[in-house]
């Protein structure tokens, strides 16, 4: 049975992907910082879909934890078919001269370095089998910079560039690399960005029918389900009322 590894599986796109792939018979390795949520998701999916789930609680920013915990899983779990680098976040919405340095560090360490740390552990497993698929979660922010979002946009532009480089470097090993760039999606994203301020978070989605986590998970599953010789390299997905990270029509 195929195995998919999903980072940031405790909410949003990651949790929706876990459910989508479980529904289709995949065994799962799910990672996240919130152990209780991972355990609950494991129990739910194993019971409902009769699959195997390996929950791993660590922070992708911690290279030693990634190497020891993820790198130390049993050999049978290392036969990963699909890696979904989903863990990521935005923090704050301030001009670059007023942003908190700690927010910059957290975004860059999670969105860029965390993705690299996890990929570095998993890529040798894929290379050894000469097959596999890496799916990196970017953002429309990777494609168009907007005011007060410079560092977040930069982190997602880095994901875009890293994905392109991965695709080139892994060509000899028949490994697919796909970058998925969602626009506005109604998940925990804005609550995290605005640090629990629900009024600010709600305003992000006011007047639009935003994407759901399930919409994005369905798209990721489609990309992962194509024939072995077909790879979607780069995909931008928005709701109908959004053109890019800047232009949105609100009713």
Coordinates of N, CA, C and O in Angstrom, one line a residue, residues 66 70 83 85 113-124 134 136 162 166:
X66 N 13.9 16.9 13.2 CA 13.5 16.4 11.9 C 14.4 15.2 11.6 O 14.0 14.1 11.2
X70 N 12.0 12.0 12.3 CA 11.6 11.5 10.9 C 12.7 10.6 10.4 O 12.3 9.5 9.8
X83 N 5.6 13.0 -0.8 CA 5.8 14.0 0.3 C 5.1 15.3 0.0 O 5.2 15.9 -1.0
X85 N 4.9 18.8 1.4 CA 5.5 19.8 2.3 C 4.5 20.9 2.5 O 4.5 21.9 1.8
X113 N 13.3 26.9 5.5 CA 14.2 25.9 6.1 C 13.5 24.6 6.5 O 14.1 23.6 6.3
X114 N 12.3 24.7 7.1 CA 11.6 23.5 7.5 C 11.3 22.6 6.3 O 11.5 21.4 6.4
X115 N 10.9 23.2 5.2 CA 10.7 22.5 4.0 C 11.9 21.8 3.5 O 11.9 20.6 3.1
X116 N 13.1 22.5 3.6 CA 14.3 21.9 3.2 C 14.8 20.8 4.1 O 15.3 19.7 3.7
X117 N 14.6 21.0 5.4 CA 15.0 19.9 6.4 C 14.3 18.6 6.1 O 14.9 17.5 6.1
X118 N 13.0 18.7 6.0 CA 12.2 17.5 5.8 C 12.5 16.9 4.4 O 12.7 15.7 4.3
X119 N 12.6 17.7 3.4 CA 13.0 17.2 2.1 C 14.3 16.5 2.1 O 14.5 15.4 1.4
X120 N 15.3 17.0 2.8 CA 16.6 16.4 2.8 C 16.6 15.0 3.4 O 17.4 14.2 3.0
X121 N 15.7 14.8 4.4 CA 15.6 13.5 5.0 C 14.9 12.5 4.0 O 15.3 11.3 3.8
X122 N 13.9 13.0 3.3 CA 13.0 12.1 2.5 C 13.6 11.8 1.1 O 13.5 10.7 0.5
X123 N 14.3 12.8 0.5 CA 14.8 12.6 -0.9 C 15.6 11.4 -1.1 O 15.5 10.7 -2.1
X124 N 16.5 11.0 -0.2 CA 17.3 9.8 -0.4 C 16.4 8.5 -0.5 O 16.7 7.6 -1.2
X134 N 7.2 14.9 -4.9 CA 7.2 15.9 -3.8 C 6.3 17.0 -4.2 O 6.4 17.6 -5.3
X136 N 5.1 20.7 -3.0 CA 5.4 21.8 -2.1 C 4.3 22.9 -2.1 O 3.8 23.3 -3.2
X162 N 12.8 26.9 -5.0 CA 13.3 25.6 -4.5 C 12.6 24.5 -5.3 O 13.3 23.5 -5.7
X166 N 14.5 21.7 -7.3 CA 14.3 20.2 -7.0 C 14.0 19.4 -8.3 O 14.5 18.3 -8.5

